[in-house]
Coordinates of N, CA and C in Angstrom, one line a residue:
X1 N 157.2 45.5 59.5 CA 157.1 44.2 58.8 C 158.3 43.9 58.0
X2 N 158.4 42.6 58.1 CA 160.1 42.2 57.1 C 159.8 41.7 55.9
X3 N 160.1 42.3 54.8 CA 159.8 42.3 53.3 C 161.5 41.2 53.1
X4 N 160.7 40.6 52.3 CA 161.6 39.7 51.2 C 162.2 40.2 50.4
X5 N 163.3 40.4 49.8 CA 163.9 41.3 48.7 C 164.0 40.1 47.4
X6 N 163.4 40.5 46.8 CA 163.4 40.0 45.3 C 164.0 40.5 44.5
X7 N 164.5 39.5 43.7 CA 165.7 39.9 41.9 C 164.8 38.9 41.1
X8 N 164.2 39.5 39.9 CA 163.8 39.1 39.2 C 164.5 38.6 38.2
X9 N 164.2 37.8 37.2 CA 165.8 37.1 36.3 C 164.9 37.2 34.9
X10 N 165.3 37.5 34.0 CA 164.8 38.2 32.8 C 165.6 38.0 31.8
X11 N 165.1 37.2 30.6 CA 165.7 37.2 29.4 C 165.9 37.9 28.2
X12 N 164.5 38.6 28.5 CA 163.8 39.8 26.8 C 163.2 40.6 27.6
X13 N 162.0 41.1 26.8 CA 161.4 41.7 27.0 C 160.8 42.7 28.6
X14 N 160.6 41.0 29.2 CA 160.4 41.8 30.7 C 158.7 42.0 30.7
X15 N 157.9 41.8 30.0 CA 155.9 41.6 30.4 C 156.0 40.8 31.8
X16 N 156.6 40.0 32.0 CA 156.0 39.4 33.1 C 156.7 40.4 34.5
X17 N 158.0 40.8 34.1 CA 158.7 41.8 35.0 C 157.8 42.9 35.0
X18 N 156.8 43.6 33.9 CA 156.2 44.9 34.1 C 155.1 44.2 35.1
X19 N 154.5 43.5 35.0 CA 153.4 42.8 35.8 C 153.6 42.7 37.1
X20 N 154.9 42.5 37.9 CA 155.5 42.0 39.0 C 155.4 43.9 39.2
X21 N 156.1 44.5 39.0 CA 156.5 46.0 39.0 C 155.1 47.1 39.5
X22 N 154.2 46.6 38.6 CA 152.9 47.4 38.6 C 152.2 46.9 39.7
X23 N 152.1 45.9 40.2 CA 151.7 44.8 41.2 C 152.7 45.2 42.4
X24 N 154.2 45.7 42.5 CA 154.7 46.2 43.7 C 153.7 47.9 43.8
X25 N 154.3 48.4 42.7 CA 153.9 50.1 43.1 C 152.3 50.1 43.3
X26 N 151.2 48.6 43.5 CA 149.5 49.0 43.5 C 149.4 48.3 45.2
X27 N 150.6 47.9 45.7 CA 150.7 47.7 46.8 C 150.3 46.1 47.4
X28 N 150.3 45.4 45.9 CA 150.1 44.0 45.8 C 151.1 43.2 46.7
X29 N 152.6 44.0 46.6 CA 153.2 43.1 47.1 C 154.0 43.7 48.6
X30 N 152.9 43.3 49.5 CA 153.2 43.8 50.9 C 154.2 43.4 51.6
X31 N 154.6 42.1 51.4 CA 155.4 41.2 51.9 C 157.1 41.5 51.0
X32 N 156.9 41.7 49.8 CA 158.1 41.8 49.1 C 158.6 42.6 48.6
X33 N 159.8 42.7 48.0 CA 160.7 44.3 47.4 C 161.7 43.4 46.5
X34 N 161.0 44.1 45.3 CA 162.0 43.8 44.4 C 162.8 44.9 44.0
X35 N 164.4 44.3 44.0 CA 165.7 44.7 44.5 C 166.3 44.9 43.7
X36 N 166.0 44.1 42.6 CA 167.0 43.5 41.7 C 166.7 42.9 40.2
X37 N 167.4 43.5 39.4 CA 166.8 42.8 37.8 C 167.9 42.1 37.4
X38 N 168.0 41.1 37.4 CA 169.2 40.8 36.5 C 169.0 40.2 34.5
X39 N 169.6 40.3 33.9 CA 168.9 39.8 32.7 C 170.3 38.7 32.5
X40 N 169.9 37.9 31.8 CA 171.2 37.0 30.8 C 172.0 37.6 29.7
X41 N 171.8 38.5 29.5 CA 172.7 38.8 28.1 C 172.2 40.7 28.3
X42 N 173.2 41.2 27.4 CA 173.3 42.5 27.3 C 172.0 43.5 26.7
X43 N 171.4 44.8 26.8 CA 170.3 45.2 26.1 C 169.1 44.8 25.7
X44 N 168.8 44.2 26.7 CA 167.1 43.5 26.5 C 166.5 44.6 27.3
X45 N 164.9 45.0 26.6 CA 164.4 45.6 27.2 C 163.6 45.7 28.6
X46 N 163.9 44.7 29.2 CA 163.4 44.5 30.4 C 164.5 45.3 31.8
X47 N 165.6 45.3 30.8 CA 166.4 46.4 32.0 C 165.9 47.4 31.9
X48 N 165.2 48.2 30.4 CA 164.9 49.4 30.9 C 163.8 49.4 31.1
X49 N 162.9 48.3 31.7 CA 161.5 48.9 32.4 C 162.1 48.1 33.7
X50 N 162.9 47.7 34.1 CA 163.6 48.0 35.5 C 164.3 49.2 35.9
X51 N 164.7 49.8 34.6 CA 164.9 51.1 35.4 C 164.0 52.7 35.2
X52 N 162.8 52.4 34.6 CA 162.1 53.0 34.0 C 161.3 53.0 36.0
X53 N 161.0 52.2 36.7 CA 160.8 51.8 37.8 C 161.2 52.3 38.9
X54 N 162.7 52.4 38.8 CA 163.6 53.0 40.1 C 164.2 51.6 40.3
X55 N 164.7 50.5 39.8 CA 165.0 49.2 40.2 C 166.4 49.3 39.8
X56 N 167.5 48.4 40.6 CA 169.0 48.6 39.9 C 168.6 47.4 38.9
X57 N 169.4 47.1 37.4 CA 168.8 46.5 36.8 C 170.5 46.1 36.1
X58 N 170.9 44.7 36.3 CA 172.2 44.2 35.8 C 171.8 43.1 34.5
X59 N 173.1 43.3 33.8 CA 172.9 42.0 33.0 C 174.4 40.8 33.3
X60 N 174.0 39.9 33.4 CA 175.3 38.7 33.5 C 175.2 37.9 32.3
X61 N 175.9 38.1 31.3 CA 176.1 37.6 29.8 C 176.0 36.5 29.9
X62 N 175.3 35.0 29.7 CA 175.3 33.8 30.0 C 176.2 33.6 29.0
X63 N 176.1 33.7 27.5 CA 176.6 33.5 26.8 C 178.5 33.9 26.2
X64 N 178.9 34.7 27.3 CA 180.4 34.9 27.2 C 180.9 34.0 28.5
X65 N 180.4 33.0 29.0 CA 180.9 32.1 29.9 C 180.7 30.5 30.7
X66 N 180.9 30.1 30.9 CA 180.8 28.8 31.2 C 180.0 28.6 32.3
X67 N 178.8 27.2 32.4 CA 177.7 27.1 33.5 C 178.3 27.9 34.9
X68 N 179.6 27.5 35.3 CA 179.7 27.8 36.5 C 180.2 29.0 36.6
X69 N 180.7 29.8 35.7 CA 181.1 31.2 36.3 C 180.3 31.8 35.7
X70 N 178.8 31.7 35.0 CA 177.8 32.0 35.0 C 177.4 32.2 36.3
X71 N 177.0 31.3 37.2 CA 176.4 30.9 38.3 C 176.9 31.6 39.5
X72 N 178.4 31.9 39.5 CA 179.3 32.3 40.3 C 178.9 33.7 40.4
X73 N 178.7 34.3 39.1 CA 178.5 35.8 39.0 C 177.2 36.3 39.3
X74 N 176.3 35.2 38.9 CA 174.6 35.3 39.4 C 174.5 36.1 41.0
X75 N 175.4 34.5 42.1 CA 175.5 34.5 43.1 C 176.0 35.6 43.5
X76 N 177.1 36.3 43.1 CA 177.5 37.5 43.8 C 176.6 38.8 43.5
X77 N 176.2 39.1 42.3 CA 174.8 40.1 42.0 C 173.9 39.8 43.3
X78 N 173.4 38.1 43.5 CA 172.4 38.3 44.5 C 172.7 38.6 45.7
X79 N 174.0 38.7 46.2 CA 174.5 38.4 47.7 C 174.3 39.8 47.9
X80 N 175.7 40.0 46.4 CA 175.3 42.3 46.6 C 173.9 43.0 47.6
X81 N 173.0 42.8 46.8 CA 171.6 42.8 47.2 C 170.8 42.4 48.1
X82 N 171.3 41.3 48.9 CA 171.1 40.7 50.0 C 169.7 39.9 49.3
X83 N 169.2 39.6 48.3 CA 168.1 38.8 48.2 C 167.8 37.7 48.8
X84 N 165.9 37.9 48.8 CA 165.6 36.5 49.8 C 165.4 35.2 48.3
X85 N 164.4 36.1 47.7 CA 163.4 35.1 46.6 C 163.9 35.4 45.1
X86 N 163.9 34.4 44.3 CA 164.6 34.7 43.1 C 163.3 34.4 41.9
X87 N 162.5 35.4 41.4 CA 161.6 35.0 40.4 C 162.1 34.9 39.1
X88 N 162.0 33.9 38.3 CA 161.9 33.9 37.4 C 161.0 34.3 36.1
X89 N 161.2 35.0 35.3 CA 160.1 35.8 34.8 C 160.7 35.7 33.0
X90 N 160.5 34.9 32.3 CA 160.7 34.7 31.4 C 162.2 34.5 31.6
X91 N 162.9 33.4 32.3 CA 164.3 33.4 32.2 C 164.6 32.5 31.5
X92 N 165.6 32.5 30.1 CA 165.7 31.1 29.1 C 166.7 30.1 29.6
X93 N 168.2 30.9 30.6 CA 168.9 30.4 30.9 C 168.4 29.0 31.5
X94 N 169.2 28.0 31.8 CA 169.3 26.3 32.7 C 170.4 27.3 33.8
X95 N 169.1 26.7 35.3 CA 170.1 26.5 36.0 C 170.5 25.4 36.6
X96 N 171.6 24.9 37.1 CA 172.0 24.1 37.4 C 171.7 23.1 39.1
X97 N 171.7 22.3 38.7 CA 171.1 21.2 40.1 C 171.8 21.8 41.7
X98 N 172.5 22.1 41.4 CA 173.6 22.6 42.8 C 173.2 24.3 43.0
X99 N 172.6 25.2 42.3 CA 172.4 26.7 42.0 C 170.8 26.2 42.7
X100 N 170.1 25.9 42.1 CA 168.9 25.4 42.3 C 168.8 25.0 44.2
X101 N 169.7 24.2 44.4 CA 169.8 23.7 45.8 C 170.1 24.4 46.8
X102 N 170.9 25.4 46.5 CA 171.1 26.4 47.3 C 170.0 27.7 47.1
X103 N 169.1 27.4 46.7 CA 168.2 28.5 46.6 C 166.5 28.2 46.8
X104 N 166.9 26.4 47.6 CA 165.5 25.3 47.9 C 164.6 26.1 48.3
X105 N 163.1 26.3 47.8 CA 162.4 26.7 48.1 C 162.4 28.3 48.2
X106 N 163.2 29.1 47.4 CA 163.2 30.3 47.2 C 163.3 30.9 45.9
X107 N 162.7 29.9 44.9 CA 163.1 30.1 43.2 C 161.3 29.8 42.8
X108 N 161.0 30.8 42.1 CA 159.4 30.9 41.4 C 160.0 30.9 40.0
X109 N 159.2 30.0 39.3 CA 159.0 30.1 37.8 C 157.7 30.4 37.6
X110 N 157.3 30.7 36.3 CA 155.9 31.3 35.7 C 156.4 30.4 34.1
X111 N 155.2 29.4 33.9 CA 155.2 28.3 32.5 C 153.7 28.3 32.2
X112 N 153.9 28.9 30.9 CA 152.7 29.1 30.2 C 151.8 27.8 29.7
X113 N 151.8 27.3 30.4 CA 150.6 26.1 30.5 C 150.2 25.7 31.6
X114 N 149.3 25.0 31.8 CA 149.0 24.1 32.7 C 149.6 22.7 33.1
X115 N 150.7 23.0 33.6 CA 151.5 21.9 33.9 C 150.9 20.6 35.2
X116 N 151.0 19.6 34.4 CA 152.3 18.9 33.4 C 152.3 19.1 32.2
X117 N 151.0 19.8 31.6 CA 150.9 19.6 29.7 C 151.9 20.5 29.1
X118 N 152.6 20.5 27.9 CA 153.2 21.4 27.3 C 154.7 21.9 28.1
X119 N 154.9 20.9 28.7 CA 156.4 21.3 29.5 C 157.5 20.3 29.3
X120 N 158.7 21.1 29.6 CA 160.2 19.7 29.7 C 160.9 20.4 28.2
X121 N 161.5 19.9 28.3 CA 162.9 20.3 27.2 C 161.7 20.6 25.7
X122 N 162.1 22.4 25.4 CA 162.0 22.3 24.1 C 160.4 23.8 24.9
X123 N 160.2 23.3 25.5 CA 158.6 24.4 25.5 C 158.8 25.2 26.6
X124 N 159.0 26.5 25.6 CA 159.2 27.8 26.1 C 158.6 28.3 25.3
X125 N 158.1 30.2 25.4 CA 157.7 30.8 24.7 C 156.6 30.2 24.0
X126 N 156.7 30.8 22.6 CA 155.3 30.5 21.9 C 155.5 29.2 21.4
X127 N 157.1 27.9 21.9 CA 156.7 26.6 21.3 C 155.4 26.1 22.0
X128 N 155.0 26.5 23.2 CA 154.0 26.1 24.3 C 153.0 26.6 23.7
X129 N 153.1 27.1 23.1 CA 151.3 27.7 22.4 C 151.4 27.1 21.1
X130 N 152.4 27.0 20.1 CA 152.0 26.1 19.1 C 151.8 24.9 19.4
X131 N 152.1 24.3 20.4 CA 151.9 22.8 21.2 C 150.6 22.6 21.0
X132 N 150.2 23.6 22.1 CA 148.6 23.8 22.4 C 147.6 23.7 21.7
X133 N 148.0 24.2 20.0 CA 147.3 24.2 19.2 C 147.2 23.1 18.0
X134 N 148.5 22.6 18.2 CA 148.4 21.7 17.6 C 148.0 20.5 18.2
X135 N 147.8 20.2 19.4 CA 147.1 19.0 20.4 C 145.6 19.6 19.9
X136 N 145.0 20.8 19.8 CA 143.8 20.8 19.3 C 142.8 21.0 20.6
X137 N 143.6 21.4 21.9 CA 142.9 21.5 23.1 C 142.3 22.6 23.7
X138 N 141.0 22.7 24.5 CA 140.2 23.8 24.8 C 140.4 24.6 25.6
X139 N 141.5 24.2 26.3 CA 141.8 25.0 27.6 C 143.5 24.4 27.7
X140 N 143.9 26.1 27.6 CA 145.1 26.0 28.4 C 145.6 27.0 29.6
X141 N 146.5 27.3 29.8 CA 146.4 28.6 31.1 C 147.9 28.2 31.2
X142 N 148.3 28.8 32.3 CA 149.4 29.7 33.2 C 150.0 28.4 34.5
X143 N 151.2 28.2 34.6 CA 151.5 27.3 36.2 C 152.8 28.5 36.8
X144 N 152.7 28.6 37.9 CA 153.6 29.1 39.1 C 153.9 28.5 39.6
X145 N 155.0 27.9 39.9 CA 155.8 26.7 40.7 C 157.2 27.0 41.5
X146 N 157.3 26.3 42.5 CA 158.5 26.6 43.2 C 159.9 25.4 42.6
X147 N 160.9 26.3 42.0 CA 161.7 25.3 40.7 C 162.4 24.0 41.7
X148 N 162.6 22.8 41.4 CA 163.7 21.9 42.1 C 164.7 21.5 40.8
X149 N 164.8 20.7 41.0 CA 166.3 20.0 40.1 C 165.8 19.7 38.6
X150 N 164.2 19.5 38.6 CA 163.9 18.9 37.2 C 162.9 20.1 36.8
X151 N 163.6 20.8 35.3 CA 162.7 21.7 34.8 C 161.4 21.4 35.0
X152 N 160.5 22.4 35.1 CA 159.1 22.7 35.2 C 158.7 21.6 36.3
X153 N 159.6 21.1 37.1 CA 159.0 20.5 38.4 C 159.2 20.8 39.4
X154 N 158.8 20.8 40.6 CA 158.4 21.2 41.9 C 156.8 21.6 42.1
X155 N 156.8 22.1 43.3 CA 155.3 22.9 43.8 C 154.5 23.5 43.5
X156 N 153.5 23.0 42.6 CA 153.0 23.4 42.4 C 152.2 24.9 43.1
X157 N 152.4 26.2 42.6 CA 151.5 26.9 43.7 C 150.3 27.5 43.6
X158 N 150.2 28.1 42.2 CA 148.7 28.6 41.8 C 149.0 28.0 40.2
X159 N 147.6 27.7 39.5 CA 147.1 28.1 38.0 C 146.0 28.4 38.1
X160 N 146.2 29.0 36.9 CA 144.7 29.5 35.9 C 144.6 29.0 34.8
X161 N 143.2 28.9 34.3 CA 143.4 28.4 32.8 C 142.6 29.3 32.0
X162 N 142.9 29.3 30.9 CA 142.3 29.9 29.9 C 141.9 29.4 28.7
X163 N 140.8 29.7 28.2 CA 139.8 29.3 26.6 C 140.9 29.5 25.9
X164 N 140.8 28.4 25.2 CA 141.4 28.6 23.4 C 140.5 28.8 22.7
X165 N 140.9 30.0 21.9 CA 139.9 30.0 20.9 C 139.9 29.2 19.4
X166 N 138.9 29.1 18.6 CA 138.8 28.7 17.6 C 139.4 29.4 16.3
X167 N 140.2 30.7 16.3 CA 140.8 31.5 16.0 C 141.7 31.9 16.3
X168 N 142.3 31.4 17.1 CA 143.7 31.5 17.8 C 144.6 31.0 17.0
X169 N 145.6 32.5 16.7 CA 147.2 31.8 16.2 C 148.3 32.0 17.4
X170 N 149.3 31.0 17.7 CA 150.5 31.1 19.0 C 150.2 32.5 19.4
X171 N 150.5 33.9 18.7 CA 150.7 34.8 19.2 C 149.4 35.3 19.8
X172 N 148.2 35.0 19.1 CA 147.0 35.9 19.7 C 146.6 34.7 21.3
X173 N 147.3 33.2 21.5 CA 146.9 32.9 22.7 C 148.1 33.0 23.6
X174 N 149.4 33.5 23.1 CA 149.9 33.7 24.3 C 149.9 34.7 24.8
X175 N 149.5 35.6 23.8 CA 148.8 37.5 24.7 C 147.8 37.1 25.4
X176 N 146.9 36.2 25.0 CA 145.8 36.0 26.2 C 145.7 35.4 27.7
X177 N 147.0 34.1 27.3 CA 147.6 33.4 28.9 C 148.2 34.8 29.1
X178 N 149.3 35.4 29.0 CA 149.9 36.1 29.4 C 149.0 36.9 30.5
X179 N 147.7 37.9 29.8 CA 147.2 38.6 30.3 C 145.9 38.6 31.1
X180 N 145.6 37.0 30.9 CA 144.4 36.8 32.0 C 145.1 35.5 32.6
X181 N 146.6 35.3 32.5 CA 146.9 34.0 33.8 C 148.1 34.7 34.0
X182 N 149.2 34.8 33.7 CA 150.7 34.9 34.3 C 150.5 36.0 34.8
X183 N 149.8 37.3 34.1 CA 150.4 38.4 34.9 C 149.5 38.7 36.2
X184 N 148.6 37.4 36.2 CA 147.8 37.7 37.9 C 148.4 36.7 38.7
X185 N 149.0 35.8 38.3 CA 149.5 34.6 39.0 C 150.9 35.2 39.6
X186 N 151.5 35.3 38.5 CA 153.0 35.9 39.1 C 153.2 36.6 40.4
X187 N 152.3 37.7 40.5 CA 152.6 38.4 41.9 C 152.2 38.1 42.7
X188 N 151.0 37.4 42.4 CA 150.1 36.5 43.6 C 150.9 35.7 44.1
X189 N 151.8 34.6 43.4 CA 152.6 34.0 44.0 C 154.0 34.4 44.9
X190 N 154.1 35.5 44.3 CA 155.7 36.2 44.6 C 154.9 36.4 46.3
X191 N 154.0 36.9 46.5 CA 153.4 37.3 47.5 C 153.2 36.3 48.7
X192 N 153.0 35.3 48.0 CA 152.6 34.0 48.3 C 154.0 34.0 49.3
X193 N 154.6 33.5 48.6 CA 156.3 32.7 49.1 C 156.5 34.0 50.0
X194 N 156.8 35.3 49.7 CA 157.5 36.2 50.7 C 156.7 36.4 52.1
X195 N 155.3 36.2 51.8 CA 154.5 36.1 53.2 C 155.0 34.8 54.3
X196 N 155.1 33.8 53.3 CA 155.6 32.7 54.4 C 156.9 32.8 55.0
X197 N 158.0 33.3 54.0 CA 159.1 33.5 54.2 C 159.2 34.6 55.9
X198 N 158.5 35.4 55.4 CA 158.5 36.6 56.2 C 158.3 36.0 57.7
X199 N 156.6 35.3 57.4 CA 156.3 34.8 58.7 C 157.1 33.7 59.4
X200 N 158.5 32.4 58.6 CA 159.0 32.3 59.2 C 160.0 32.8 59.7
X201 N 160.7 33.4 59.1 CA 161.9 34.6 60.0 C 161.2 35.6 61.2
X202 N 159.8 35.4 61.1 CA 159.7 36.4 62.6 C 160.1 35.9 63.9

């Protein structure tokens, strides 16, 4: 069977990367192989639970270089590796309309809401949960989408949603999306795209 090689793209931490990781090694992801960690900047701990894994795990400094030879450097990490699918997993970097295009329909994001709510310039991380809580709303959850030209737009592929509680501060609801929507969505979707991918290269 022809597996998809995936590089995951990582800013911090890396939760949604352990999720994707635990989800390869439980045999979730039949269709795919993640190849590749790249992070944006130096020493984030998501390289070392890429390599805590067996995964090669690089970083490309966004911040010592300019959009394009950012992008240039991206591109050669991924060629190295021969990657199919590029997940995004908590990545802060912008990528660019023309990086994006060359990568049509082979780029997954994971946005902690229920998109369209709580998305577009400015909501990432826990601004998306203080959002949430300050709209005063009952339900929020997790979106997986295939990226195009306009942040948090494209294809919709799976959500979940989840209760807000009446006791919920940012941090105690985004440990809860995190761990009853992103980290079941993520692989499900990664799974998703490499299965079609797969099936059409056969």
């Amino acid at each position: 069977m022809t597996k998809m090689r995936i590089a995951v793209l990582v800013s911090g931490g890396g939760t949604n990367l352990e999720a994707l990781l635990n989800a390869q090694e439980a045999g979730q992801l039949p269709h795919g192989e993640i190849v590749l960690v790249c992070a944006s900047s130096e020493g984030v701990y998501a390289l070392e639970r890429a390599r805590n894994h067996g995964v090669p795990a690089v970083a490309v400094a966004r911040k010592a270089m300019s959009q394009s030879a950012f992008e240039t450097e991206l591109n050669i990490k991924l060629a190295a590796y021969r990657v199919d699918v590029i997940v995004l997993a908590g990545f802060l970097s912008i990528l660019s309309a023309e990086f994006v295009s060359r990568w049509q329909g082979r780029i997954l994001n994971v946005h902690p809401s229920l998109i369209p709510a709580f998305c577009g310039k400015g909501m990432y991380g826990l601004h998306v949960h203080e959002a949430a809580l300050q709209r005063g709303v009952k339900i929020t959850g997790a979106t997986v989408h295939l990226v195009n030209e306009i942040p948090d737009g494209g294809e919709i592929l799976l959500q979940k949603a989840v209760e807000v509680l009446p006791s919920d501060t940012p941090e105690t609801l985004q440990r809860r999306v995190m761990e009853q929507a992103e980290w079941v969505l993520l692989p499900q979707a990664a799974e998703m795209l490499c299965r079609n991918l797969a099936e059409e290269n056969r």
